[in-house]
mmCIF file of C-alpha atoms and ligand atoms in Angstrom:
data_model
loop_
_atom_site.group_PDB
_atom_site.id
_atom_site.type_symbol
_atom_site.label_atom_id
_atom_site.label_comp_id
_atom_site.label_asym_id
_atom_site.label_seq_id
_atom_site.Cartn_x
_atom_site.Cartn_y
_atom_site.Cartn_z
ATOM 1 C CA MET Y 1 -0.004 0.085 -0.071
ATOM 2 C CA ARG Y 2 1.261 3.646 -0.941
ATOM 3 C CA SER Y 3 2.252 5.264 2.237
ATOM 4 C CA ARG Y 4 0.477 8.227 3.277
ATOM 5 C CA HIS Y 5 1.486 11.860 2.370
ATOM 6 C CA TRP Y 6 0.419 14.577 4.700
ATOM 7 C CA HIS Y 7 0.133 18.094 3.340
ATOM 8 C CA ILE Y 8 0.205 20.901 5.791
ATOM 9 C CA LEU Y 9 -1.568 24.281 5.110
ATOM 10 C CA GLY Y 10 -0.157 27.099 7.058
ATOM 11 C CA ALA Y 11 3.683 27.403 7.330
ATOM 12 C CA GLY Y 12 3.792 29.270 10.422
ATOM 13 C CA SER Y 13 5.159 27.997 14.028
ATOM 14 C CA MET Y 14 2.746 25.101 14.402
ATOM 15 C CA GLY Y 15 2.760 23.893 10.705
ATOM 16 C CA SER Y 16 6.425 24.129 10.703
ATOM 17 C CA LEU Y 17 6.719 22.147 13.967
ATOM 18 C CA PHE Y 18 4.394 19.429 12.707
ATOM 19 C CA ALA Y 19 6.227 19.321 9.242
ATOM 20 C CA CYS Y 20 9.559 18.623 11.315
ATOM 21 C CA LEU Y 21 7.795 16.093 13.584
ATOM 22 C CA PHE Y 22 6.453 14.134 10.539
ATOM 23 C CA ASP Y 23 9.764 14.443 8.796
ATOM 24 C CA LYS Y 24 11.818 13.158 11.873
ATOM 25 C CA ALA Y 25 9.300 10.116 12.137
ATOM 26 C CA GLY Y 26 9.945 9.166 8.363
ATOM 27 C CA ILE Y 27 6.211 10.218 7.345
ATOM 28 C CA ARG Y 28 6.176 11.806 4.083
ATOM 29 C CA CYS Y 29 4.866 15.473 4.226
ATOM 30 C CA SER Y 30 4.866 18.897 2.322
ATOM 31 C CA LEU Y 31 4.321 22.224 3.402
ATOM 32 C CA LEU Y 32 1.743 23.925 1.090
ATOM 33 C CA LEU Y 33 2.675 27.546 0.123
ATOM 34 C CA ARG Y 34 0.635 30.084 -1.875
ATOM 35 C CA ASP Y 35 0.916 30.309 -5.603
ATOM 36 C CA GLY Y 36 3.407 33.066 -6.177
ATOM 37 C CA ASP Y 37 5.264 32.441 -2.929
ATOM 38 C CA PRO Y 38 8.947 33.218 -4.021
ATOM 39 C CA THR Y 39 10.327 30.306 -2.084
ATOM 40 C CA LEU Y 40 8.390 27.966 -4.377
ATOM 41 C CA THR Y 41 11.225 27.961 -6.716
ATOM 42 C CA GLN Y 42 12.789 25.543 -4.393
ATOM 43 C CA THR Y 43 11.421 22.002 -3.721
ATOM 44 C CA THR Y 44 12.410 21.821 -0.146
ATOM 45 C CA ARG Y 45 12.592 24.120 2.820
ATOM 46 C CA ARG Y 46 15.291 23.543 5.496
ATOM 47 C CA ILE Y 47 13.836 24.152 8.939
ATOM 48 C CA GLN Y 48 16.025 24.111 11.982
ATOM 49 C CA LEU Y 49 13.891 22.901 15.074
ATOM 50 C CA GLN Y 50 15.195 23.633 18.311
ATOM 51 C CA ALA Y 51 13.827 21.388 21.090
ATOM 52 C CA ASP Y 52 14.830 20.031 24.498
ATOM 53 C CA GLY Y 53 18.159 22.054 24.070
ATOM 54 C CA LEU Y 54 18.939 20.132 20.754
ATOM 55 C CA THR Y 55 18.802 21.458 17.081
ATOM 56 C CA SER Y 56 17.853 19.272 14.424
ATOM 57 C CA GLU Y 57 17.817 20.073 10.661
ATOM 58 C CA HIS Y 58 14.803 19.147 8.557
ATOM 59 C CA SER Y 59 14.406 19.337 4.803
ATOM 60 C CA VAL Y 60 10.645 19.567 4.341
ATOM 61 C CA ARG Y 61 9.112 19.546 0.716
ATOM 62 C CA VAL Y 62 7.221 22.407 -0.246
ATOM 63 C CA ALA Y 63 4.748 22.651 -3.034
ATOM 64 C CA SER Y 64 1.740 24.725 -4.361
ATOM 65 C CA GLY Y 65 -1.791 22.923 -4.333
ATOM 66 C CA ALA Y 66 -1.475 22.450 -8.069
ATOM 67 C CA HIS Y 67 1.650 20.657 -7.552
ATOM 68 C CA ALA Y 68 0.510 18.689 -4.684
ATOM 69 C CA ALA Y 69 -2.554 17.232 -6.133
ATOM 70 C CA PRO Y 70 -4.141 14.988 -5.241
ATOM 71 C CA ILE Y 71 -4.109 15.829 -1.528
ATOM 72 C CA ASP Y 72 -5.384 12.967 0.354
ATOM 73 C CA TYR Y 73 -4.398 13.906 4.082
ATOM 74 C CA LEU Y 74 -4.272 17.741 5.036
ATOM 75 C CA LEU Y 75 -3.361 19.281 8.226
ATOM 76 C CA VAL Y 76 -4.661 22.790 8.520
ATOM 77 C CA CYS Y 77 -2.502 24.909 10.671
ATOM 78 C CA THR Y 78 -3.568 28.430 9.425
ATOM 79 C CA LYS Y 79 -5.012 31.073 11.671
ATOM 80 C CA ALA Y 80 -8.776 30.789 12.173
ATOM 81 C CA TYR Y 81 -9.672 33.821 9.912
ATOM 82 C CA ASP Y 82 -7.531 32.204 6.948
ATOM 83 C CA LEU Y 83 -8.812 28.580 7.287
ATOM 84 C CA VAL Y 84 -11.883 28.748 5.152
ATOM 85 C CA ASP Y 85 -10.395 30.807 2.460
ATOM 86 C CA GLY Y 86 -7.249 28.577 2.565
ATOM 87 C CA LEU Y 87 -9.290 25.570 2.126
ATOM 88 C CA ALA Y 88 -11.205 26.878 -0.792
ATOM 89 C CA GLY Y 89 -8.007 27.796 -2.443
ATOM 90 C CA LEU Y 90 -7.020 24.129 -2.225
ATOM 91 C CA GLN Y 91 -10.448 22.713 -3.232
ATOM 92 C CA PRO Y 92 -9.392 21.666 -6.827
ATOM 93 C CA TRP Y 93 -6.602 19.646 -5.617
ATOM 94 C CA LEU Y 94 -8.230 17.799 -2.792
ATOM 95 C CA ALA Y 95 -9.073 14.117 -3.320
ATOM 96 C CA PRO Y 96 -12.656 13.303 -2.792
ATOM 97 C CA ASN Y 97 -13.196 12.220 0.695
ATOM 98 C CA ALA Y 98 -9.672 13.599 1.523
ATOM 99 C CA VAL Y 99 -9.061 13.596 5.352
ATOM 100 C CA VAL Y 100 -8.721 17.011 6.649
ATOM 101 C CA VAL Y 101 -7.687 17.848 10.312
ATOM 102 C CA LEU Y 102 -8.362 21.376 11.479
ATOM 103 C CA LEU Y 103 -5.765 22.748 14.092
ATOM 104 C CA ALA Y 104 -6.804 26.293 14.542
ATOM 105 C CA ASN Y 105 -8.086 28.218 17.740
ATOM 106 C CA GLY Y 106 -11.536 29.084 18.241
ATOM 107 C CA LEU Y 107 -15.089 27.990 17.094
ATOM 108 C CA GLY Y 108 -17.373 28.613 14.178
ATOM 109 C CA TYR Y 109 -15.347 27.757 11.188
ATOM 110 C CA GLN Y 110 -15.941 23.917 11.882
ATOM 111 C CA GLN Y 111 -19.488 24.411 10.986
ATOM 112 C CA THR Y 112 -18.750 26.506 7.965
ATOM 113 C CA VAL Y 113 -16.324 23.788 6.658
ATOM 114 C CA ALA Y 114 -18.682 20.809 7.295
ATOM 115 C CA ALA Y 115 -21.491 22.601 5.575
ATOM 116 C CA ARG Y 116 -19.579 23.710 2.588
ATOM 117 C CA TRP Y 117 -17.407 20.572 1.918
ATOM 118 C CA PRO Y 118 -19.736 17.701 3.098
ATOM 119 C CA GLN Y 119 -17.693 15.240 1.147
ATOM 120 C CA LEU Y 120 -14.541 15.756 3.093
ATOM 121 C CA ALA Y 121 -13.697 13.798 6.030
ATOM 122 C CA VAL Y 122 -13.234 16.591 8.610
ATOM 123 C CA PHE Y 123 -11.632 16.146 12.037
ATOM 124 C CA SER Y 124 -10.455 18.633 14.744
ATOM 125 C CA GLY Y 125 -7.416 18.988 16.703
ATOM 126 C CA SER Y 126 -6.579 21.037 19.807
ATOM 127 C CA THR Y 127 -3.125 21.292 20.902
ATOM 128 C CA THR Y 128 -1.008 22.961 23.775
ATOM 129 C CA GLU Y 129 2.258 22.546 22.048
ATOM 130 C CA GLY Y 130 4.383 25.772 22.246
ATOM 131 C CA ALA Y 131 6.286 26.700 19.189
ATOM 132 C CA PHE Y 132 7.618 29.905 17.943
ATOM 133 C CA ARG Y 133 9.018 30.875 14.705
ATOM 134 C CA GLU Y 134 12.397 32.682 15.097
ATOM 135 C CA ALA Y 135 14.389 34.586 12.375
ATOM 136 C CA GLY Y 136 14.690 32.523 9.205
ATOM 137 C CA GLN Y 137 13.416 29.067 9.285
ATOM 138 C CA ARG Y 138 14.053 28.282 12.873
ATOM 139 C CA VAL Y 139 11.399 26.737 15.024
ATOM 140 C CA LEU Y 140 11.641 26.987 18.594
ATOM 141 C CA ARG Y 141 9.735 24.380 20.698
ATOM 142 C CA ALA Y 142 9.182 26.063 23.801
ATOM 143 C CA GLY Y 143 7.246 23.673 25.420
ATOM 144 C CA ARG Y 144 5.870 20.059 25.048
ATOM 145 C CA GLY Y 145 2.203 19.782 25.080
ATOM 146 C CA THR Y 146 -0.627 17.456 24.023
ATOM 147 C CA THR Y 147 -2.471 17.290 20.792
ATOM 148 C CA TRP Y 148 -5.840 15.723 20.805
ATOM 149 C CA VAL Y 149 -7.633 14.898 17.567
ATOM 150 C CA GLY Y 150 -11.186 13.580 17.052
ATOM 151 C CA GLY Y 151 -14.215 13.808 14.801
ATOM 152 C CA ARG Y 152 -17.841 14.157 15.705
ATOM 153 C CA GLY Y 153 -19.287 10.662 16.245
ATOM 154 C CA VAL Y 154 -15.967 8.804 15.507
ATOM 155 C CA GLN Y 155 -15.178 6.541 18.465
ATOM 156 C CA LYS Y 156 -12.257 4.788 17.367
ATOM 157 C CA ALA Y 157 -9.008 6.405 15.982
ATOM 158 C CA PRO Y 158 -8.930 5.901 12.172
ATOM 159 C CA ASP Y 159 -5.846 3.944 10.767
ATOM 160 C CA TRP Y 160 -4.286 7.157 9.423
ATOM 161 C CA PHE Y 161 -3.947 8.321 13.201
ATOM 162 C CA SER Y 162 -1.069 5.763 13.586
ATOM 163 C CA ASP Y 163 0.941 8.524 11.719
ATOM 164 C CA TRP Y 164 0.271 10.910 14.669
ATOM 165 C CA GLN Y 165 1.099 8.472 17.184
ATOM 166 C CA ALA Y 166 4.441 7.831 15.392
ATOM 167 C CA ILE Y 167 5.626 11.450 15.839
ATOM 168 C CA ASP Y 168 7.717 12.649 18.938
ATOM 169 C CA ALA Y 169 4.682 14.319 20.571
ATOM 170 C CA ARG Y 170 1.894 13.237 23.024
ATOM 171 C CA CYS Y 171 -1.012 12.722 20.460
ATOM 172 C CA GLY Y 172 -4.230 11.157 21.488
ATOM 173 C CA TRP Y 173 -7.632 10.445 20.067
ATOM 174 C CA ARG Y 174 -10.707 12.023 21.665
ATOM 175 C CA GLN Y 175 -14.365 10.714 21.077
ATOM 176 C CA ASP Y 176 -15.487 13.969 22.929
ATOM 177 C CA ILE Y 177 -13.340 16.339 20.710
ATOM 178 C CA ASP Y 178 -16.186 18.905 20.849
ATOM 179 C CA ALA Y 179 -15.753 19.327 24.776
ATOM 180 C CA VAL Y 180 -11.913 19.561 24.066
ATOM 181 C CA LEU Y 181 -12.329 22.279 21.633
ATOM 182 C CA TRP Y 182 -14.914 24.125 23.777
ATOM 183 C CA ARG Y 183 -12.507 24.071 26.792
ATOM 184 C CA LYS Y 184 -9.619 25.549 24.847
ATOM 185 C CA PHE Y 185 -11.895 28.136 23.253
ATOM 186 C CA ALA Y 186 -13.251 28.885 26.766
ATOM 187 C CA ILE Y 187 -9.435 29.363 28.158
ATOM 188 C CA ASN Y 188 -8.697 31.371 25.013
ATOM 189 C CA CYS Y 189 -11.606 33.763 25.542
ATOM 190 C CA ALA Y 190 -10.508 34.392 29.000
ATOM 191 C CA ILE Y 191 -6.992 35.122 28.276
ATOM 192 C CA ASN Y 192 -6.413 36.189 24.588
ATOM 193 C CA PRO Y 193 -8.708 39.338 24.320
ATOM 194 C CA LEU Y 194 -7.908 40.941 27.433
ATOM 195 C CA THR Y 195 -4.163 40.623 27.117
ATOM 196 C CA ALA Y 196 -4.540 41.882 23.504
ATOM 197 C CA LEU Y 197 -6.557 45.041 24.774
ATOM 198 C CA HIS Y 198 -4.036 45.748 27.684
ATOM 199 C CA ARG Y 199 -1.001 44.922 25.539
ATOM 200 C CA CYS Y 200 0.144 42.697 28.495
ATOM 201 C CA ARG Y 201 1.873 39.384 29.052
ATOM 202 C CA ASN Y 202 -0.492 36.450 30.340
ATOM 203 C CA GLY Y 203 1.019 36.818 33.718
ATOM 204 C CA ALA Y 204 -0.368 40.174 34.257
ATOM 205 C CA LEU Y 205 -3.853 38.542 34.593
ATOM 206 C CA ALA Y 206 -2.666 36.950 37.628
ATOM 207 C CA GLU Y 207 -1.600 40.054 39.441
ATOM 208 C CA PRO Y 208 -4.285 41.117 42.093
ATOM 209 C CA GLY Y 209 -6.358 44.065 40.627
ATOM 210 C CA ALA Y 210 -8.998 45.009 38.058
ATOM 211 C CA LEU Y 211 -7.500 42.674 35.259
ATOM 212 C CA ALA Y 212 -7.694 39.630 37.692
ATOM 213 C CA ASP Y 213 -11.382 40.620 38.618
ATOM 214 C CA GLU Y 214 -12.195 40.929 34.950
ATOM 215 C CA VAL Y 215 -10.788 37.364 34.254
ATOM 216 C CA ARG Y 216 -13.182 35.951 36.917
ATOM 217 C CA ALA Y 217 -16.137 37.847 35.537
ATOM 218 C CA LEU Y 218 -15.276 36.754 31.974
ATOM 219 C CA CYS Y 219 -14.943 33.163 33.275
ATOM 220 C CA LEU Y 220 -18.368 33.230 34.970
ATOM 221 C CA GLU Y 221 -20.076 34.376 31.877
ATOM 222 C CA ILE Y 222 -18.110 31.929 29.536
ATOM 223 C CA ALA Y 223 -19.116 29.147 32.076
ATOM 224 C CA VAL Y 224 -22.797 30.089 31.948
ATOM 225 C CA ILE Y 225 -22.812 29.847 27.964
ATOM 226 C CA GLY Y 226 -20.917 26.597 28.055
ATOM 227 C CA GLN Y 227 -23.503 25.038 30.417
ATOM 228 C CA ALA Y 228 -26.372 26.512 28.307
ATOM 229 C CA ALA Y 229 -24.846 25.243 25.029
ATOM 230 C CA GLY Y 230 -24.598 21.802 26.387
ATOM 231 C CA GLN Y 231 -20.992 21.832 27.168
ATOM 232 C CA GLY Y 232 -21.016 21.777 30.980
ATOM 233 C CA GLU Y 233 -18.175 19.392 31.372
ATOM 234 C CA ALA Y 234 -15.907 21.586 29.261
ATOM 235 C CA VAL Y 235 -16.330 24.576 31.514
ATOM 236 C CA VAL Y 236 -16.117 22.693 35.322
ATOM 237 C CA GLY Y 237 -13.469 24.659 37.085
ATOM 238 C CA LEU Y 238 -12.927 26.977 34.308
ATOM 239 C CA TYR Y 239 -11.394 30.005 36.308
ATOM 240 C CA GLU Y 240 -8.983 27.589 38.060
ATOM 241 C CA SER Y 241 -7.889 26.284 34.746
ATOM 242 C CA VAL Y 242 -7.451 29.606 33.117
ATOM 243 C CA MET Y 243 -5.370 30.757 36.142
ATOM 244 C CA GLU Y 244 -3.216 27.507 35.804
ATOM 245 C CA VAL Y 245 -2.653 28.282 32.047
ATOM 246 C CA VAL Y 246 -1.867 31.920 33.112
ATOM 247 C CA ALA Y 247 0.840 30.597 35.652
ATOM 248 C CA VAL Y 248 2.339 28.159 33.068
ATOM 249 C CA THR Y 249 2.263 30.769 30.216
ATOM 250 C CA ALA Y 250 3.127 33.891 32.576
ATOM 251 C CA ASN Y 251 5.736 35.147 30.308
ATOM 252 C CA ASN Y 252 4.095 34.635 26.939
ATOM 253 C CA ARG Y 253 2.474 37.119 24.846
ATOM 254 C CA SER Y 254 -0.883 35.434 23.732
ATOM 255 C CA SER Y 255 -1.418 34.716 20.148
ATOM 256 C CA MET Y 256 -3.908 37.464 19.830
ATOM 257 C CA LEU Y 257 -1.470 40.048 21.382
ATOM 258 C CA GLN Y 258 1.116 38.922 19.004
ATOM 259 C CA ASP Y 259 -1.438 39.399 15.958
ATOM 260 C CA VAL Y 260 -2.429 42.867 17.229
ATOM 261 C CA LEU Y 261 1.456 43.980 17.698
ATOM 262 C CA ALA Y 262 2.236 42.518 14.191
ATOM 263 C CA LYS Y 263 -0.986 44.557 12.693
ATOM 264 C CA ARG Y 264 -2.420 41.279 11.621
ATOM 265 C CA PRO Y 265 -6.068 40.459 12.018
ATOM 266 C CA THR Y 266 -6.971 38.449 14.958
ATOM 267 C CA GLU Y 267 -9.158 35.437 15.878
ATOM 268 C CA ILE Y 268 -11.641 37.499 18.021
ATOM 269 C CA GLY Y 269 -14.395 36.496 15.551
ATOM 270 C CA PHE Y 270 -13.723 33.090 16.420
ATOM 271 C CA LEU Y 271 -13.413 33.484 20.228
ATOM 272 C CA THR Y 272 -15.331 36.299 21.993
ATOM 273 C CA ALA Y 273 -17.560 37.309 19.104
ATOM 274 C CA PHE Y 274 -18.462 33.562 18.498
ATOM 275 C CA LEU Y 275 -19.323 33.388 22.434
ATOM 276 C CA VAL Y 276 -21.384 36.651 22.201
ATOM 277 C CA ASP Y 277 -23.302 35.245 19.190
ATOM 278 C CA THR Y 278 -23.960 32.023 20.984
ATOM 279 C CA ALA Y 279 -25.052 33.889 24.148
ATOM 280 C CA ASP Y 280 -27.442 36.013 22.119
ATOM 281 C CA ALA Y 281 -28.963 32.864 20.338
ATOM 282 C CA LEU Y 282 -29.566 31.515 24.001
ATOM 283 C CA GLY Y 283 -30.959 34.750 25.062
ATOM 284 C CA ILE Y 284 -28.374 35.058 27.809
ATOM 285 C CA ASP Y 285 -26.590 38.566 28.629
ATOM 286 C CA VAL Y 286 -22.852 38.406 28.753
ATOM 287 C CA PRO Y 287 -22.003 42.110 29.506
ATOM 288 C CA HIS Y 288 -18.293 41.563 30.427
ATOM 289 C CA ASN Y 289 -17.623 39.841 27.111
ATOM 290 C CA LYS Y 290 -19.597 42.159 25.045
ATOM 291 C CA ALA Y 291 -17.722 45.060 26.373
ATOM 292 C CA LEU Y 292 -14.498 43.397 25.615
ATOM 293 C CA LEU Y 293 -15.614 42.658 22.116
ATOM 294 C CA CYS Y 294 -16.536 46.340 21.511
ATOM 295 C CA ALA Y 295 -13.352 47.629 23.084
ATOM 296 C CA LEU Y 296 -11.119 45.293 20.824
ATOM 297 C CA GLN Y 297 -12.982 45.497 17.466
ATOM 298 C CA PRO Y 298 -11.669 48.741 16.370
ATOM 299 C CA ALA Y 299 -8.163 47.524 17.010
ATOM 300 C CA THR Y 300 -8.627 44.027 15.592
ATOM 301 C CA HIS Y 301 -11.162 44.407 12.702
ATOM 302 C CA PRO Y 302 -9.753 47.231 10.679
ATOM 303 C CA VAL Y 303 -12.440 48.566 8.615
ATOM 304 C CA GLY Y 304 -11.910 48.662 4.749
HETATM 305 O O1 LIG B 1 -3.301 29.332 23.422
HETATM 306 C C1 LIG B 1 -2.851 30.422 23.988
HETATM 307 C C2 LIG B 1 -2.806 31.616 23.110
HETATM 308 O O2 LIG B 1 -2.068 32.596 23.186
HETATM 309 O O3 LIG B 1 -3.463 31.408 21.976
HETATM 310 C C3 LIG B 1 -2.593 30.520 25.310
HETATM 311 C C4 LIG B 1 -2.816 29.274 25.988
HETATM 312 C C5 LIG B 1 -3.482 31.640 26.063
HETATM 313 C C6 LIG B 1 -1.189 30.894 25.857
HETATM 314 O O4 LIG B 1 -0.659 32.154 25.278
#
């Protein structure tokens, strides 16, 4: 049988990390670049991975969608706001029934993808791997995390998941992937927008004062929505979990703060905006989250 070939859309820190991990495990993989990317003149990209105090070099194939066709196995590591357009751009090159694993923050795009591409076998993932892209093609694996993957109603891990279990990372299959996604979403809703608004590192949310009070108020509202949306399990002990993440990542700038500082769009539409929309649909008021959304929107949704 032909071995599987994974294609990775999104060549940022997470996409590059997974490309190196697949390469290290001897699993065929290619990073997909946009047509017109100047580096497409080469067929491989050398990526330096720094992890556990060691540096390893990986020669990862790069290709455009057209050159990669047919794509049977796709891992999507783009930002949430690029995901649907990125997938649409690859549509002509995707094999019928292609396996697609979505690994972006936030909620909302999963429904869009399922509705728009019902023929694809779409799965979701959530990771706590910490990776940063440094100058050039250098990726720093700042912390080993866990990556959970699953599909709605899929109890047993499919055969292709053995590739994920072969890489040098903790990867597990979850039957309750929606709860995993909801929990990560809830934690990101409590940390990312507030740190982006106040331009502070995650640790500032633990210092006694107005910010810490705000985290507690946001968590209370998020937990109410989680309960009402049928995700009660996902929001048990939410505030305590948020404070644990804040402690472990105290020195980090959240991904949303990094986006704001780099003048990129942010994932607010897939975090607080999705939460507020869900609350509105359920007829529940979430004043703290609404105020946060209003305060952030001019900065994170440039008009035009
Ligand atoms: O996932 C994160 C993010 O920044 O997106 C946290 C866990 C909040 C770490 O910064």
